[in-house]
PDB file of N, CA and C in Angstrom:
ATOM      1  N   ALA A  10     101.019 107.299 112.381  1.00 86.00           N
ATOM      2  CA  ALA A  10     100.955 106.453 111.199  1.00 86.00           C
ATOM      3  C   ALA A  10     101.437 105.036 111.515  1.00 86.00           C
ATOM      4  N   SER A  11     102.484 104.945 112.328  1.00 84.00           N
ATOM      5  CA  SER A  11     103.008 103.598 112.643  1.00 84.00           C
ATOM      6  C   SER A  11     102.045 102.805 113.519  1.00 84.00           C
ATOM      7  N   ALA A  12     101.067 103.476 114.135  1.00 86.00           N
ATOM      8  CA  ALA A  12     100.064 102.796 114.947  1.00 86.00           C
ATOM      9  C   ALA A  12      98.849 102.380 114.127  1.00 86.00           C
ATOM     10  N   GLY A  13      98.907 102.628 112.809  1.00 86.00           N
ATOM     11  CA  GLY A  13      97.814 102.242 111.941  1.00 86.00           C
ATOM     12  C   GLY A  13      96.776 103.331 111.732  1.00 86.00           C
ATOM     13  N   LEU A  14      97.003 104.519 112.264  1.00 85.00           N
ATOM     14  CA  LEU A  14      96.061 105.606 112.069  1.00 85.00           C
ATOM     15  C   LEU A  14      96.307 106.282 110.717  1.00 85.00           C
ATOM     16  N   LYS A  15      95.238 106.832 110.138  1.00 88.00           N
ATOM     17  CA  LYS A  15      95.368 107.540 108.876  1.00 88.00           C
ATOM     18  C   LYS A  15      95.974 108.917 109.159  1.00 88.00           C
ATOM     19  N   VAL A  16      97.074 109.199 108.508  1.00 91.00           N
ATOM     20  CA  VAL A  16      97.752 110.492 108.699  1.00 91.00           C
ATOM     21  C   VAL A  16      97.855 111.191 107.359  1.00 91.00           C
ATOM     22  N   THR A  17      97.326 112.407 107.316  1.00 92.00           N
ATOM     23  CA  THR A  17      97.399 113.230 106.113  1.00 92.00           C
ATOM     24  C   THR A  17      98.241 114.445 106.429  1.00 92.00           C
ATOM     25  N   LEU A  18      99.230 114.713 105.628  1.00 91.00           N
ATOM     26  CA  LEU A  18     100.107 115.867 105.795  1.00 91.00           C
ATOM     27  C   LEU A  18      99.788 116.876 104.722  1.00 91.00           C
ATOM     28  N   TRP A  19      99.348 118.070 105.134  1.00 89.00           N
ATOM     29  CA  TRP A  19      99.049 119.112 104.161  1.00 89.00           C
ATOM     30  C   TRP A  19     100.221 120.062 104.074  1.00 89.00           C
ATOM     31  N   ALA A  20     100.590 120.448 102.867  1.00 89.00           N
ATOM     32  CA  ALA A  20     101.625 121.450 102.648  1.00 89.00           C
ATOM     33  C   ALA A  20     101.169 122.388 101.556  1.00 89.00           C
ATOM     34  N   ARG A  21     101.562 123.655 101.672  1.00 85.00           N
ATOM     35  CA  ARG A  21     101.190 124.645 100.654  1.00 85.00           C
ATOM     36  C   ARG A  21     101.943 124.367  99.352  1.00 85.00           C
ATOM     37  N   GLU A  22     103.196 123.937  99.479  1.00 90.00           N
ATOM     38  CA  GLU A  22     104.085 123.792  98.338  1.00 90.00           C
ATOM     39  C   GLU A  22     103.828 122.460  97.625  1.00 90.00           C
ATOM     40  N   ARG A  23     103.358 122.523  96.406  1.00 93.00           N
ATOM     41  CA  ARG A  23     103.069 121.293  95.655  1.00 93.00           C
ATOM     42  C   ARG A  23     104.326 120.462  95.416  1.00 93.00           C
ATOM     43  N   ASP A  24     105.479 121.125  95.242  1.00 95.00           N
ATOM     44  CA  ASP A  24     106.719 120.367  95.037  1.00 95.00           C
ATOM     45  C   ASP A  24     107.117 119.607  96.297  1.00 95.00           C
ATOM     46  N   VAL A  25     106.818 120.152  97.471  1.00 93.00           N
ATOM     47  CA  VAL A  25     107.074 119.443  98.728  1.00 93.00           C
ATOM     48  C   VAL A  25     106.168 118.210  98.827  1.00 93.00           C
ATOM     49  N   VAL A  26     104.912 118.386  98.467  1.00 95.00           N
ATOM     50  CA  VAL A  26     103.954 117.254  98.482  1.00 95.00           C
ATOM     51  C   VAL A  26     104.417 116.151  97.548  1.00 95.00           C
ATOM     52  N   GLN A  27     104.838 116.527  96.349  1.00 96.00           N
ATOM     53  CA  GLN A  27     105.305 115.539  95.368  1.00 96.00           C
ATOM     54  C   GLN A  27     106.544 114.826  95.873  1.00 96.00           C
ATOM     55  N   GLN A  28     107.464 115.575  96.476  1.00 95.00           N
ATOM     56  CA  GLN A  28     108.698 114.976  96.986  1.00 95.00           C
ATOM     57  C   GLN A  28     108.404 113.967  98.112  1.00 95.00           C
ATOM     58  N   ILE A  29     107.468 114.335  98.998  1.00 95.00           N
ATOM     59  CA  ILE A  29     107.094 113.423 100.088  1.00 95.00           C
ATOM     60  C   ILE A  29     106.472 112.158  99.514  1.00 95.00           C
ATOM     61  N   ALA A  30     105.612 112.315  98.522  1.00 94.00           N
ATOM     62  CA  ALA A  30     104.969 111.137  97.907  1.00 94.00           C
ATOM     63  C   ALA A  30     105.997 110.216  97.252  1.00 94.00           C
ATOM     64  N   GLU A  31     107.017 110.819  96.672  1.00 95.00           N
ATOM     65  CA  GLU A  31     108.012 110.013  95.928  1.00 95.00           C
ATOM     66  C   GLU A  31     109.104 109.430  96.822  1.00 95.00           C
ATOM     67  N   THR A  32     109.491 110.160  97.875  1.00 96.00           N
ATOM     68  CA  THR A  32     110.669 109.760  98.651  1.00 96.00           C
ATOM     69  C   THR A  32     110.409 109.516 100.143  1.00 96.00           C
ATOM     70  N   GLN A  33     109.200 109.802 100.634  1.00 95.00           N
ATOM     71  CA  GLN A  33     108.875 109.738 102.047  1.00 95.00           C
ATOM     72  C   GLN A  33     109.811 110.610 102.874  1.00 95.00           C
ATOM     73  N   GLU A  34     110.199 111.754 102.299  1.00 95.00           N
ATOM     74  CA  GLU A  34     111.050 112.708 103.010  1.00 95.00           C
ATOM     75  C   GLU A  34     110.661 114.127 102.604  1.00 95.00           C
ATOM     76  N   ASN A  35     110.673 115.023 103.578  1.00 92.00           N
ATOM     77  CA  ASN A  35     110.418 116.432 103.340  1.00 92.00           C
ATOM     78  C   ASN A  35     111.782 117.140 103.399  1.00 92.00           C
ATOM     79  N   LYS A  36     112.502 117.113 102.303  1.00 91.00           N
ATOM     80  CA  LYS A  36     113.868 117.642 102.276  1.00 91.00           C
ATOM     81  C   LYS A  36     113.919 119.143 102.505  1.00 91.00           C
ATOM     82  N   ALA A  37     112.853 119.857 102.213  1.00 87.00           N
ATOM     83  CA  ALA A  37     112.830 121.314 102.410  1.00 87.00           C
ATOM     84  C   ALA A  37     112.789 121.692 103.863  1.00 87.00           C
ATOM     85  N   PHE A  38     112.000 120.972 104.682  1.00 84.00           N
ATOM     86  CA  PHE A  38     111.780 121.348 106.056  1.00 84.00           C
ATOM     87  C   PHE A  38     112.236 120.318 107.094  1.00 84.00           C
ATOM     88  N   LEU A  39     112.363 119.061 106.685  1.00 87.00           N
ATOM     89  CA  LEU A  39     112.813 118.014 107.612  1.00 87.00           C
ATOM     90  C   LEU A  39     113.850 117.108 106.926  1.00 87.00           C
ATOM     91  N   PRO A  40     114.947 117.688 106.476  1.00 91.00           N
ATOM     92  CA  PRO A  40     115.932 116.877 105.736  1.00 91.00           C
ATOM     93  C   PRO A  40     116.485 115.750 106.613  1.00 91.00           C
ATOM     94  N   GLY A  41     116.569 114.578 106.013  1.00 93.00           N
ATOM     95  CA  GLY A  41     117.117 113.415 106.713  1.00 93.00           C
ATOM     96  C   GLY A  41     116.146 112.678 107.593  1.00 93.00           C
ATOM     97  N   VAL A  42     114.903 113.135 107.685  1.00 93.00           N
ATOM     98  CA  VAL A  42     113.888 112.470 108.522  1.00 93.00           C
ATOM     99  C   VAL A  42     112.996 111.661 107.600  1.00 93.00           C
ATOM    100  N   ALA A  43     112.986 110.340 107.813  1.00 94.00           N
ATOM    101  CA  ALA A  43     112.137 109.465 106.992  1.00 94.00           C
ATOM    102  C   ALA A  43     110.704 109.500 107.528  1.00 94.00           C
ATOM    103  N   LEU A  44     109.753 109.805 106.671  1.00 95.00           N
ATOM    104  CA  LEU A  44     108.344 109.805 107.056  1.00 95.00           C
ATOM    105  C   LEU A  44     107.755 108.421 106.816  1.00 95.00           C
ATOM    106  N   HIS A  45     106.808 108.045 107.643  1.00 94.00           N
ATOM    107  CA  HIS A  45     106.179 106.728 107.493  1.00 94.00           C
ATOM    108  C   HIS A  45     105.568 106.585 106.112  1.00 94.00           C
ATOM    109  N   LYS A  46     105.697 105.410 105.541  1.00 92.00           N
ATOM    110  CA  LYS A  46     105.246 105.187 104.157  1.00 92.00           C
ATOM    111  C   LYS A  46     103.744 105.356 103.959  1.00 92.00           C
ATOM    112  N   SER A  47     102.962 105.266 105.057  1.00 92.00           N
ATOM    113  CA  SER A  47     101.517 105.396 104.900  1.00 92.00           C
ATOM    114  C   SER A  47     101.038 106.850 105.002  1.00 92.00           C
ATOM    115  N   ILE A  48     101.925 107.797 105.290  1.00 93.00           N
ATOM    116  CA  ILE A  48     101.535 109.200 105.372  1.00 93.00           C
ATOM    117  C   ILE A  48     101.198 109.689 103.963  1.00 93.00           C
ATOM    118  N   GLU A  49      99.998 110.284 103.845  1.00 93.00           N
ATOM    119  CA  GLU A  49      99.582 110.837 102.566  1.00 93.00           C
ATOM    120  C   GLU A  49      99.803 112.328 102.566  1.00 93.00           C
ATOM    121  N   ALA A  50     100.597 112.831 101.656  1.00 94.00           N
ATOM    122  CA  ALA A  50     100.846 114.259 101.534  1.00 94.00           C
ATOM    123  C   ALA A  50      99.910 114.859 100.497  1.00 94.00           C
ATOM    124  N   VAL A  51      99.300 115.978 100.859  1.00 93.00           N
ATOM    125  CA  VAL A  51      98.344 116.648  99.953  1.00 93.00           C
ATOM    126  C   VAL A  51      98.571 118.146  99.968  1.00 93.00           C
ATOM    127  N   SER A  52      98.164 118.814  98.913  1.00 90.00           N
ATOM    128  CA  SER A  52      98.208 120.289  98.886  1.00 90.00           C
ATOM    129  C   SER A  52      96.812 120.886  98.849  1.00 90.00           C
ATOM    130  N   ASP A  53      95.813 120.052  98.759  1.00 88.00           N
ATOM    131  CA  ASP A  53      94.411 120.493  98.720  1.00 88.00           C
ATOM    132  C   ASP A  53      93.841 120.446 100.144  1.00 88.00           C
ATOM    133  N   ARG A  54      93.541 121.600 100.706  1.00 84.00           N
ATOM    134  CA  ARG A  54      93.032 121.659 102.075  1.00 84.00           C
ATOM    135  C   ARG A  54      91.733 120.907 102.276  1.00 84.00           C
ATOM    136  N   SER A  55      90.972 120.712 101.218  1.00 86.00           N
ATOM    137  CA  SER A  55      89.707 120.009 101.390  1.00 86.00           C
ATOM    138  C   SER A  55      89.913 118.564 101.836  1.00 86.00           C
ATOM    139  N   ALA A  56      91.105 118.030 101.657  1.00 84.00           N
ATOM    140  CA  ALA A  56      91.400 116.660 102.123  1.00 84.00           C
ATOM    141  C   ALA A  56      91.398 116.583 103.655  1.00 84.00           C
ATOM    142  N   LEU A  57      91.411 117.723 104.313  1.00 82.00           N
ATOM    143  CA  LEU A  57      91.432 117.750 105.773  1.00 82.00           C
ATOM    144  C   LEU A  57      90.063 117.885 106.405  1.00 82.00           C
ATOM    145  N   ARG A  58      89.020 117.999 105.571  1.00 85.00           N
ATOM    146  CA  ARG A  58      87.658 118.113 106.110  1.00 85.00           C
ATOM    147  C   ARG A  58      87.284 116.855 106.866  1.00 85.00           C
ATOM    148  N   GLY A  59      86.682 117.056 108.019  1.00 85.00           N
ATOM    149  CA  GLY A  59      86.178 115.927 108.791  1.00 85.00           C
ATOM    150  C   GLY A  59      87.204 115.224 109.653  1.00 85.00           C
ATOM    151  N   VAL A  60      88.426 115.753 109.734  1.00 85.00           N
ATOM    152  CA  VAL A  60      89.446 115.109 110.558  1.00 85.00           C
ATOM    153  C   VAL A  60      89.075 115.263 112.033  1.00 85.00           C
ATOM    154  N   GLN A  61      89.491 114.298 112.848  1.00 85.00           N
ATOM    155  CA  GLN A  61      89.191 114.365 114.275  1.00 85.00           C
ATOM    156  C   GLN A  61      90.252 115.146 115.042  1.00 85.00           C
ATOM    157  N   LEU A  62      91.460 115.244 114.492  1.00 83.00           N
ATOM    158  CA  LEU A  62      92.532 115.958 115.160  1.00 83.00           C
ATOM    159  C   LEU A  62      93.425 116.589 114.087  1.00 83.00           C
ATOM    160  N   ALA A  63      93.755 117.831 114.287  1.00 82.00           N
ATOM    161  CA  ALA A  63      94.662 118.502 113.365  1.00 82.00           C
ATOM    162  C   ALA A  63      95.786 119.139 114.165  1.00 82.00           C
ATOM    163  N   LEU A  64      97.009 118.962 113.738  1.00 81.00           N
ATOM    164  CA  LEU A  64      98.168 119.571 114.364  1.00 81.00           C
ATOM    165  C   LEU A  64      98.784 120.519 113.359  1.00 81.00           C
ATOM    166  N   TRP A  65      99.257 121.652 113.819  1.00 78.00           N
ATOM    167  CA  TRP A  65      99.828 122.638 112.935  1.00 78.00           C
ATOM    168  C   TRP A  65     101.291 122.822 113.286  1.00 78.00           C
ATOM    169  N   PHE A  66     102.158 122.732 112.287  1.00 79.00           N
ATOM    170  CA  PHE A  66     103.572 122.933 112.477  1.00 79.00           C
ATOM    171  C   PHE A  66     104.060 123.909 111.414  1.00 79.00           C
ATOM    172  N   ALA A  67     104.925 124.813 111.808  1.00 73.00           N
ATOM    173  CA  ALA A  67     105.488 125.778 110.869  1.00 73.00           C
ATOM    174  C   ALA A  67     106.877 126.145 111.345  1.00 73.00           C
ATOM    175  N   PRO A  68     107.770 126.508 110.426  1.00 70.00           N
ATOM    176  CA  PRO A  68     109.096 126.954 110.854  1.00 70.00           C
ATOM    177  C   PRO A  68     108.994 128.185 111.739  1.00 70.00           C
ATOM    178  N   LEU A  69     109.822 128.239 112.776  1.00 66.00           N
ATOM    179  CA  LEU A  69     109.777 129.394 113.671  1.00 66.00           C
ATOM    180  C   LEU A  69     109.996 130.705 112.957  1.00 66.00           C
ATOM    181  N   SER A  70     110.762 130.674 111.879  1.00 67.00           N
ATOM    182  CA  SER A  70     111.027 131.902 111.157  1.00 67.00           C
ATOM    183  C   SER A  70     109.772 132.504 110.545  1.00 67.00           C
ATOM    184  N   THR A  71     108.750 131.685 110.331  1.00 70.00           N
ATOM    185  CA  THR A  71     107.515 132.191 109.731  1.00 70.00           C
ATOM    186  C   THR A  71     106.419 132.475 110.746  1.00 70.00           C
ATOM    187  N   CYS A  72     106.597 132.036 111.987  1.00 72.00           N
ATOM    188  CA  CYS A  72     105.511 132.207 112.956  1.00 72.00           C
ATOM    189  C   CYS A  72     105.974 132.801 114.280  1.00 72.00           C
ATOM    190  N   GLY A  73     107.138 133.441 114.266  1.00 69.00           N
ATOM    191  CA  GLY A  73     107.678 134.035 115.491  1.00 69.00           C
ATOM    192  C   GLY A  73     106.711 134.916 116.262  1.00 69.00           C
ATOM    193  N   PRO A  74     106.068 135.898 115.620  1.00 71.00           N
ATOM    194  CA  PRO A  74     105.124 136.750 116.371  1.00 71.00           C
ATOM    195  C   PRO A  74     103.966 135.984 116.996  1.00 71.00           C
ATOM    196  N   TRP A  75     103.453 135.000 116.286  1.00 68.00           N
ATOM    197  CA  TRP A  75     102.341 134.200 116.832  1.00 68.00           C
ATOM    198  C   TRP A  75     102.821 133.358 118.005  1.00 68.00           C
ATOM    199  N   LEU A  76     104.012 132.825 117.885  1.00 69.00           N
ATOM    200  CA  LEU A  76     104.566 132.023 118.979  1.00 69.00           C
ATOM    201  C   LEU A  76     104.758 132.882 120.223  1.00 69.00           C
ATOM    202  N   ALA A  77     105.231 134.109 120.051  1.00 70.00           N
ATOM    203  CA  ALA A  77     105.424 135.007 121.192  1.00 70.00           C
ATOM    204  C   ALA A  77     104.088 135.268 121.917  1.00 70.00           C
ATOM    205  N   ILE A  78     103.019 135.431 121.145  1.00 71.00           N
ATOM    206  CA  ILE A  78     101.698 135.631 121.745  1.00 71.00           C
ATOM    207  C   ILE A  78     101.267 134.373 122.495  1.00 71.00           C
ATOM    208  N   ALA A  79     101.444 133.214 121.872  1.00 67.00           N
ATOM    209  CA  ALA A  79     101.039 131.950 122.506  1.00 67.00           C
ATOM    210  C   ALA A  79     101.840 131.680 123.772  1.00 67.00           C
ATOM    211  N   LEU A  80     103.157 131.902 123.726  1.00 68.00           N
ATOM    212  CA  LEU A  80     103.980 131.646 124.908  1.00 68.00           C
ATOM    213  C   LEU A  80     103.637 132.627 126.028  1.00 68.00           C
ATOM    214  N   GLY A  81     103.193 133.793 125.663  1.00 65.00           N
ATOM    215  CA  GLY A  81     102.788 134.780 126.675  1.00 65.00           C
ATOM    216  C   GLY A  81     101.590 134.335 127.497  1.00 65.00           C
ATOM    217  N   SER A  82     100.844 133.351 126.997  1.00 58.00           N
ATOM    218  CA  SER A  82      99.655 132.876 127.721  1.00 58.00           C
ATOM    219  C   SER A  82      99.984 131.720 128.652  1.00 58.00           C
ATOM    220  N   PHE A  83     101.234 131.220 128.615  1.00 52.00           N
ATOM    221  CA  PHE A  83     101.609 130.115 129.497  1.00 52.00           C
ATOM    222  C   PHE A  83     102.191 130.659 130.792  1.00 52.00           C
ATOM    223  N   PRO A  84     101.956 129.953 131.902  1.00 53.00           N
ATOM    224  CA  PRO A  84     102.409 130.448 133.210  1.00 53.00           C
ATOM    225  C   PRO A  84     103.874 130.103 133.521  1.00 53.00           C
ATOM    226  N   PHE A  85     104.799 130.486 132.640  1.00 49.00           N
ATOM    227  CA  PHE A  85     106.219 130.294 132.903  1.00 49.00           C
ATOM    228  C   PHE A  85     106.997 131.382 132.192  1.00 49.00           C
ATOM    229  N   ASP A  86     108.219 131.556 132.596  1.00 53.00           N
ATOM    230  CA  ASP A  86     109.073 132.538 131.979  1.00 53.00           C
ATOM    231  C   ASP A  86     109.769 131.847 130.795  1.00 53.00           C
ATOM    232  N   ALA A  87     109.311 132.122 129.578  1.00 48.00           N
ATOM    233  CA  ALA A  87     109.820 131.442 128.407  1.00 48.00           C
ATOM    234  C   ALA A  87     111.328 131.678 128.209  1.00 48.00           C
ATOM    235  N   SER A  88     111.826 132.801 128.676  1.00 54.00           N
ATOM    236  CA  SER A  88     113.235 133.100 128.479  1.00 54.00           C
ATOM    237  C   SER A  88     114.132 132.208 129.326  1.00 54.00           C
ATOM    238  N   SER A  89     113.631 131.696 130.430  1.00 52.00           N
ATOM    239  CA  SER A  89     114.481 130.861 131.291  1.00 52.00           C
ATOM    240  C   SER A  89     114.097 129.394 131.296  1.00 52.00           C
ATOM    241  N   ASP A  90     112.861 129.070 130.945  1.00 46.00           N
ATOM    242  CA  ASP A  90     112.379 127.702 131.024  1.00 46.00           C
ATOM    243  C   ASP A  90     112.541 126.896 129.758  1.00 46.00           C
ATOM    244  N   LEU A  91     112.827 127.532 128.629  1.00 48.00           N
ATOM    245  CA  LEU A  91     112.967 126.790 127.374  1.00 48.00           C
ATOM    246  C   LEU A  91     114.407 126.446 127.092  1.00 48.00           C
TER     247      LEU A  91
END
Protein backbone atom coordinates (compact mmCIF):
# COMPACT_ATOMS: atom_id res chain seq x y z
CA ALA A 1 0.00 0.00 0.00
CA SER A 2 2.82 2.41 0.81
CA ALA A 3 4.21 1.81 -2.70
CA GLY A 4 0.97 3.05 -4.24
CA LEU A 5 -0.49 -0.37 -5.00
CA LYS A 6 -4.18 -1.07 -4.39
CA VAL A 7 -4.48 -3.30 -1.33
CA THR A 8 -7.76 -4.91 -0.32
CA LEU A 9 -8.00 -6.75 2.99
CA TRP A 10 -10.81 -9.28 3.24
CA ALA A 11 -12.07 -10.43 6.64
CA ARG A 12 -14.98 -12.67 7.55
CA GLU A 13 -15.90 -10.56 10.57
CA ARG A 14 -17.85 -7.45 9.59
CA ASP A 15 -16.98 -5.78 12.89
CA VAL A 16 -13.27 -6.23 12.11
CA VAL A 17 -13.79 -4.66 8.67
CA GLN A 18 -15.65 -1.72 10.21
CA GLN A 19 -12.96 -1.23 12.84
CA ILE A 20 -10.20 -1.23 10.21
CA ALA A 21 -12.13 1.30 8.12
CA GLU A 22 -12.59 3.58 11.13
CA THR A 23 -9.24 3.25 12.91
CA GLN A 24 -6.75 1.71 10.42
CA GLU A 25 -6.11 -1.00 13.02
CA ASN A 26 -7.15 -4.63 13.36
CA LYS A 27 -7.40 -4.76 17.15
CA ALA A 28 -8.73 -8.33 17.13
CA PHE A 29 -5.78 -9.90 15.29
CA LEU A 30 -3.05 -7.24 15.00
CA PRO A 31 -3.41 -4.99 18.05
CA GLY A 32 -1.09 -2.00 18.02
CA VAL A 33 -0.20 -2.34 14.32
CA ALA A 34 -1.19 0.67 12.24
CA LEU A 35 -2.43 -0.29 8.77
CA HIS A 36 -1.77 1.99 5.82
CA LYS A 37 -4.60 4.48 5.33
CA SER A 38 -5.16 3.39 1.72
CA ILE A 39 -5.90 -0.25 2.63
CA GLU A 40 -9.54 -1.04 1.91
CA ALA A 41 -11.11 -3.57 4.25
CA VAL A 42 -14.05 -5.59 2.92
CA SER A 43 -16.17 -8.55 4.02
CA ASP A 44 -17.57 -9.30 0.56
CA ARG A 45 -15.34 -11.84 -1.20
CA SER A 46 -16.51 -10.63 -4.60
CA ALA A 47 -14.28 -7.58 -4.08
CA LEU A 48 -11.32 -9.91 -4.62
CA ARG A 49 -12.32 -11.00 -8.13
CA GLY A 50 -9.70 -10.24 -10.73
CA VAL A 51 -6.84 -9.59 -8.31
CA GLN A 52 -3.35 -10.33 -9.61
CA LEU A 53 -2.00 -11.56 -6.27
CA ALA A 54 -3.72 -12.87 -3.18
CA LEU A 55 -2.06 -13.63 0.14
CA TRP A 56 -3.76 -15.62 2.86
CA PHE A 57 -3.09 -15.09 6.55
CA ALA A 58 -4.80 -16.78 9.46
CA PRO A 59 -4.04 -17.23 13.15
CA LEU A 60 -2.04 -20.40 13.78
CA SER A 61 -4.69 -21.55 16.21
CA THR A 62 -7.15 -21.88 13.33
CA CYS A 63 -4.89 -23.42 10.71
CA GLY A 64 -2.48 -25.66 12.62
CA PRO A 65 -3.34 -28.90 10.75
CA TRP A 66 -3.01 -27.21 7.36
CA LEU A 67 0.29 -25.64 8.35
CA ALA A 68 1.62 -29.04 9.43
CA ILE A 69 0.76 -30.44 5.99
CA ALA A 70 2.37 -27.47 4.21
CA LEU A 71 5.54 -27.60 6.31
CA GLY A 72 5.80 -31.30 5.62
CA SER A 73 6.34 -30.49 1.94
CA PHE A 74 9.39 -28.29 2.61
CA PRO A 75 12.88 -29.83 2.57
CA PHE A 76 13.85 -28.95 6.16
CA ASP A 77 13.22 -30.16 9.65
CA ALA A 78 10.58 -27.72 10.89
CA SER A 79 11.21 -28.70 14.51
CA SER A 80 14.81 -27.48 14.41
CA ASP A 81 14.88 -24.85 11.67
CA LEU A 82 12.07 -22.56 12.84
